[in-house]
């Protein structure tokens, strides 16, 4: 990496999307500057670097912004392609499959999980069932592999693992056990947590739970 490169991550601490980028940077060993964005009082810098959605994370590489976490993961893998691990395989079919599952998780899981902690009564049950349906499908895709990416973390691992920090919140609000329902996926999550890149990037589950309780009081 050239010394004059500037890499900035604009994020909010609880964001599972931003957490993906942190893990990716740690896995590749790329130093970066971290800027915490106040999502309750957004900066003009955020509007400038993500004018369409005004959301985090945004990676700013040599003054050029890149938005959307999955897009950022692919960018990081391409720009620092000489650094292992590669998040995407070289085989086109494997790449296509990884993108399919990363997109599936991205589109479905966060929204379904919100029904558990924002919804009431029947909606909470619907959310819990949706989350379990998604997690079981994903667990089936993992099969006997240590990681979705094979021996190393890949696109799908990095997309999914930040949600592990939220399992406690989902289970507490939804009154269910992911360990009981998806033991294979829990074993995978614990395997991921043995990696320093993951352990140091994921927020504390209790801090997330308390934050969501506060949000529920004031916003939802
Ligand atoms: N699809 C986006 C990605 O993958 O980067 C989702 C980003 C996202 O929803 N970020 C949230 C945000 O910035 C934080 S967790 N919310 C601010 C807002 O919605 O105004």
Short mmCIF file of C-alpha atoms and ligand atoms in Angstrom, two decimals:
data_model
loop_
_atom_site.label_atom_id
_atom_site.label_comp_id
_atom_site.label_asym_id
_atom_site.label_seq_id
_atom_site.Cartn_x
_atom_site.Cartn_y
_atom_site.Cartn_z
CA UNK A 1 0.00 0.00 0.00
CA UNK A 2 1.33 3.41 -0.88
CA UNK A 3 2.04 5.66 2.08
CA UNK A 4 0.16 8.61 0.66
CA UNK A 5 -3.09 6.68 0.46
CA UNK A 6 -5.96 8.05 2.53
CA UNK A 7 -8.63 5.64 3.73
CA UNK A 8 -11.51 6.86 5.89
CA UNK A 9 -14.46 4.90 7.20
CA UNK A 10 -17.52 6.93 8.12
CA UNK A 11 -19.77 4.82 10.33
CA UNK A 12 -22.06 4.59 13.34
CA UNK A 13 -20.97 2.17 16.10
CA UNK A 14 -24.06 -0.06 16.12
CA UNK A 15 -24.33 -0.48 12.36
CA UNK A 16 -24.11 -4.11 11.21
CA UNK A 17 -23.39 -2.73 7.74
CA UNK A 18 -20.43 -0.66 8.90
CA UNK A 19 -19.19 -3.62 10.93
CA UNK A 20 -18.77 -5.51 7.63
CA UNK A 21 -16.34 -2.87 6.43
CA UNK A 22 -14.38 -2.92 9.70
CA UNK A 23 -13.94 -6.70 9.43
CA UNK A 24 -12.87 -6.42 5.79
CA UNK A 25 -10.23 -3.80 6.62
CA UNK A 26 -8.93 -5.88 9.54
CA UNK A 27 -8.80 -9.03 7.43
CA UNK A 28 -6.75 -7.27 4.77
CA UNK A 29 -4.69 -5.39 7.33
CA UNK A 30 -5.39 -1.95 5.89
CA UNK A 31 -4.98 1.01 8.26
CA UNK A 32 -7.76 3.59 8.09
CA UNK A 33 -9.12 6.60 9.85
CA UNK A 34 -12.45 6.14 11.60
CA UNK A 35 -15.07 8.88 11.75
CA UNK A 36 -18.15 8.31 13.91
CA UNK A 37 -21.19 9.93 12.31
CA UNK A 38 -24.00 11.17 14.55
CA UNK A 39 -27.02 9.66 12.79
CA UNK A 40 -29.37 11.75 14.94
CA UNK A 41 -27.73 14.93 13.70
CA UNK A 42 -26.17 14.11 10.33
CA UNK A 43 -23.17 16.05 9.11
CA UNK A 44 -22.87 17.95 5.85
CA UNK A 45 -19.89 15.68 5.15
CA UNK A 46 -22.25 12.66 5.08
CA UNK A 47 -24.60 14.47 2.67
CA UNK A 48 -21.61 15.22 0.47
CA UNK A 49 -20.25 11.67 0.38
CA UNK A 50 -23.60 9.82 0.26
CA UNK A 51 -26.02 12.35 -1.24
CA UNK A 52 -28.55 9.71 -2.35
CA UNK A 53 -29.17 7.80 0.90
CA UNK A 54 -27.25 9.81 3.56
CA UNK A 55 -26.48 6.50 5.29
CA UNK A 56 -23.40 4.90 6.76
CA UNK A 57 -21.07 3.18 6.12
CA UNK A 58 -19.20 5.17 3.51
CA UNK A 59 -15.58 4.43 2.67
CA UNK A 60 -13.63 7.40 1.37
CA UNK A 61 -10.54 6.27 -0.51
CA UNK A 62 -8.23 9.03 -1.71
CA UNK A 63 -11.15 11.51 -1.52
CA UNK A 64 -13.46 9.23 -3.54
CA UNK A 65 -16.53 7.95 -1.66
CA UNK A 66 -17.87 4.41 -2.02
CA UNK A 67 -21.35 3.70 -0.64
CA UNK A 68 -23.29 0.55 0.30
CA UNK A 69 -21.54 -2.04 2.43
CA UNK A 70 -21.56 -4.93 -0.07
CA UNK A 71 -20.29 -2.63 -2.76
CA UNK A 72 -17.54 -1.50 -0.38
CA UNK A 73 -16.53 -5.11 0.36
CA UNK A 74 -16.10 -5.81 -3.36
CA UNK A 75 -14.20 -2.57 -3.85
CA UNK A 76 -11.81 -3.36 -1.00
CA UNK A 77 -11.24 -6.85 -2.40
CA UNK A 78 -10.47 -5.42 -5.86
CA UNK A 79 -8.28 -2.51 -4.82
CA UNK A 80 -6.24 -4.59 -2.38
CA UNK A 81 -6.36 -7.74 -4.50
CA UNK A 82 -2.72 -8.47 -3.67
CA UNK A 83 -3.65 -8.93 -0.01
CA UNK A 84 -5.10 -12.13 1.31
CA UNK A 85 -7.67 -13.27 1.99
CA UNK A 86 -9.65 -12.72 -1.19
CA UNK A 87 -13.29 -12.26 -0.25
CA UNK A 88 -14.49 -13.58 -3.61
CA UNK A 89 -13.28 -16.78 -5.26
CA UNK A 90 -11.72 -16.71 -8.72
CA UNK A 91 -14.26 -19.20 -10.07
CA UNK A 92 -17.19 -17.28 -11.67
CA UNK A 93 -19.85 -19.68 -10.44
CA UNK A 94 -18.59 -19.50 -6.86
CA UNK A 95 -18.51 -15.72 -7.11
CA UNK A 96 -22.07 -15.63 -8.42
CA UNK A 97 -23.24 -17.92 -5.61
CA UNK A 98 -21.52 -15.83 -2.97
CA UNK A 99 -23.14 -12.66 -4.34
CA UNK A 100 -26.53 -14.40 -4.38
CA UNK A 101 -26.30 -15.32 -0.69
CA UNK A 102 -24.82 -11.99 0.38
CA UNK A 103 -27.67 -10.20 -1.40
CA UNK A 104 -30.25 -12.56 0.07
CA UNK A 105 -28.99 -11.85 3.60
CA UNK A 106 -28.75 -8.15 2.87
CA UNK A 107 -32.28 -7.83 1.55
CA UNK A 108 -34.10 -10.04 4.05
CA UNK A 109 -32.48 -10.41 7.45
CA UNK A 110 -32.37 -6.87 8.89
CA UNK A 111 -35.95 -6.12 7.89
CA UNK A 112 -37.30 -9.40 9.27
CA UNK A 113 -35.41 -8.92 12.53
CA UNK A 114 -36.83 -5.42 13.04
CA UNK A 115 -40.30 -6.96 13.32
CA UNK A 116 -39.08 -8.85 16.40
CA UNK A 117 -37.98 -5.79 18.37
CA UNK A 118 -40.20 -3.08 16.92
CA UNK A 119 -43.33 -5.13 16.22
CA UNK A 120 -45.93 -6.12 18.78
CA UNK A 121 -47.80 -9.40 19.33
CA UNK A 122 -48.43 -11.34 16.14
CA UNK A 123 -45.94 -9.27 14.13
CA UNK A 124 -43.17 -10.31 16.51
CA UNK A 125 -43.99 -13.96 15.88
CA UNK A 126 -43.97 -13.35 12.12
CA UNK A 127 -40.56 -11.66 12.45
CA UNK A 128 -39.14 -14.52 14.52
CA UNK A 129 -40.37 -17.10 11.99
CA UNK A 130 -38.94 -15.09 9.09
CA UNK A 131 -35.57 -14.74 10.81
CA UNK A 132 -35.43 -18.47 11.50
CA UNK A 133 -36.43 -19.31 7.93
CA UNK A 134 -33.60 -17.12 6.62
CA UNK A 135 -31.03 -18.43 9.11
CA UNK A 136 -31.92 -22.06 8.33
CA UNK A 137 -31.57 -21.50 4.59
CA UNK A 138 -28.21 -19.87 5.15
CA UNK A 139 -27.16 -22.68 7.50
CA UNK A 140 -27.99 -25.17 4.74
CA UNK A 141 -25.75 -23.28 2.34
CA UNK A 142 -22.88 -23.41 4.85
CA UNK A 143 -23.16 -27.21 5.08
CA UNK A 144 -20.00 -28.79 6.48
CA UNK A 145 -17.66 -25.97 5.49
CA UNK A 146 -15.90 -24.06 8.29
CA UNK A 147 -16.76 -20.76 6.58
CA UNK A 148 -18.96 -19.80 3.63
CA UNK A 149 -15.74 -18.71 1.96
CA UNK A 150 -14.19 -22.18 2.56
CA UNK A 151 -11.14 -22.02 4.80
CA UNK A 152 -11.22 -18.22 5.13
CA UNK A 153 -13.80 -15.55 5.67
CA UNK A 154 -15.44 -14.59 2.39
CA UNK A 155 -18.12 -12.17 1.19
CA UNK A 156 -20.99 -14.14 2.78
CA UNK A 157 -19.25 -14.57 6.15
CA UNK A 158 -18.46 -10.87 6.36
CA UNK A 159 -22.00 -9.95 5.31
CA UNK A 160 -23.66 -12.16 7.92
CA UNK A 161 -21.45 -12.23 11.00
CA UNK A 162 -22.16 -8.67 12.26
CA UNK A 163 -25.73 -9.81 12.99
CA UNK A 164 -24.33 -12.19 15.62
CA UNK A 165 -24.11 -9.14 17.93
CA UNK A 166 -27.87 -8.81 17.58
CA UNK A 167 -28.80 -12.43 18.31
CA UNK A 168 -29.16 -11.63 22.04
CA UNK A 169 -31.61 -8.81 21.25
CA UNK A 170 -33.64 -10.93 18.83
CA UNK A 171 -33.76 -13.86 21.24
CA UNK A 172 -34.72 -11.71 24.23
CA UNK A 173 -37.51 -9.83 22.44
CA UNK A 174 -38.69 -12.89 20.49
CA UNK A 175 -38.28 -15.44 23.30
CA UNK A 176 -36.49 -18.11 21.29
CA UNK A 177 -33.06 -19.69 21.04
CA UNK A 178 -30.99 -19.55 17.87
CA UNK A 179 -28.61 -22.10 19.39
CA UNK A 180 -31.48 -24.60 19.61
CA UNK A 181 -32.85 -23.85 16.16
CA UNK A 182 -29.61 -23.43 14.20
CA UNK A 183 -26.76 -25.19 16.02
CA UNK A 184 -24.58 -25.37 12.90
CA UNK A 185 -24.84 -21.64 12.33
CA UNK A 186 -24.04 -20.90 15.97
CA UNK A 187 -20.92 -23.05 15.72
CA UNK A 188 -19.95 -21.04 12.62
CA UNK A 189 -20.54 -17.72 14.47
CA UNK A 190 -18.30 -18.85 17.34
CA UNK A 191 -15.65 -19.92 14.82
CA UNK A 192 -15.79 -16.45 13.28
CA UNK A 193 -15.44 -14.86 16.73
CA UNK A 194 -12.11 -16.64 17.18
CA UNK A 195 -10.77 -14.40 14.45
CA UNK A 196 -9.40 -11.18 15.84
CA UNK A 197 -10.78 -9.24 12.86
CA UNK A 198 -14.31 -10.24 13.88
CA UNK A 199 -13.94 -10.16 17.67
CA UNK A 200 -12.60 -6.60 17.65
CA UNK A 201 -15.16 -5.31 15.14
CA UNK A 202 -18.45 -6.58 16.57
CA UNK A 203 -20.22 -4.34 19.11
CA UNK A 204 -21.09 -5.71 22.55
CA UNK A 205 -24.47 -7.55 22.38
CA UNK A 206 -25.67 -5.96 25.64
CA UNK A 207 -24.82 -2.49 24.41
CA UNK A 208 -26.87 -3.19 21.27
CA UNK A 209 -29.77 -4.49 23.38
CA UNK A 210 -29.78 -1.40 25.60
CA UNK A 211 -29.53 0.89 22.59
CA UNK A 212 -32.52 -0.79 20.95
CA UNK A 213 -34.50 -0.50 24.21
CA UNK A 214 -33.77 3.25 24.21
CA UNK A 215 -34.75 3.59 20.54
CA UNK A 216 -38.00 1.75 21.25
CA UNK A 217 -38.80 4.23 24.05
CA UNK A 218 -38.18 7.35 22.03
CA UNK A 219 -38.72 6.50 18.39
CA UNK A 220 -40.77 3.42 17.61
N1 LIG B 1 -27.78 -0.97 2.40
C1 LIG B 1 -26.96 -0.11 3.22
C2 LIG B 1 -25.56 -0.72 3.33
O1 LIG B 1 -25.46 -1.94 3.20
O2 LIG B 1 -24.60 0.02 3.51
C3 LIG B 1 -27.63 0.06 4.57
C4 LIG B 1 -26.99 1.15 5.41
C5 LIG B 1 -27.88 1.57 6.58
O3 LIG B 1 -29.08 1.27 6.67
N2 LIG B 1 -27.26 2.33 7.51
C6 LIG B 1 -27.98 2.86 8.63
C7 LIG B 1 -28.10 4.38 8.47
O4 LIG B 1 -27.18 5.05 8.06
C8 LIG B 1 -27.22 2.63 9.92
S1 LIG B 1 -27.35 0.95 10.44
N3 LIG B 1 -29.26 4.94 8.82
C9 LIG B 1 -29.50 6.34 8.78
C10 LIG B 1 -30.80 6.65 8.15
O5 LIG B 1 -31.52 5.72 7.75
O6 LIG B 1 -31.13 7.83 8.04
#
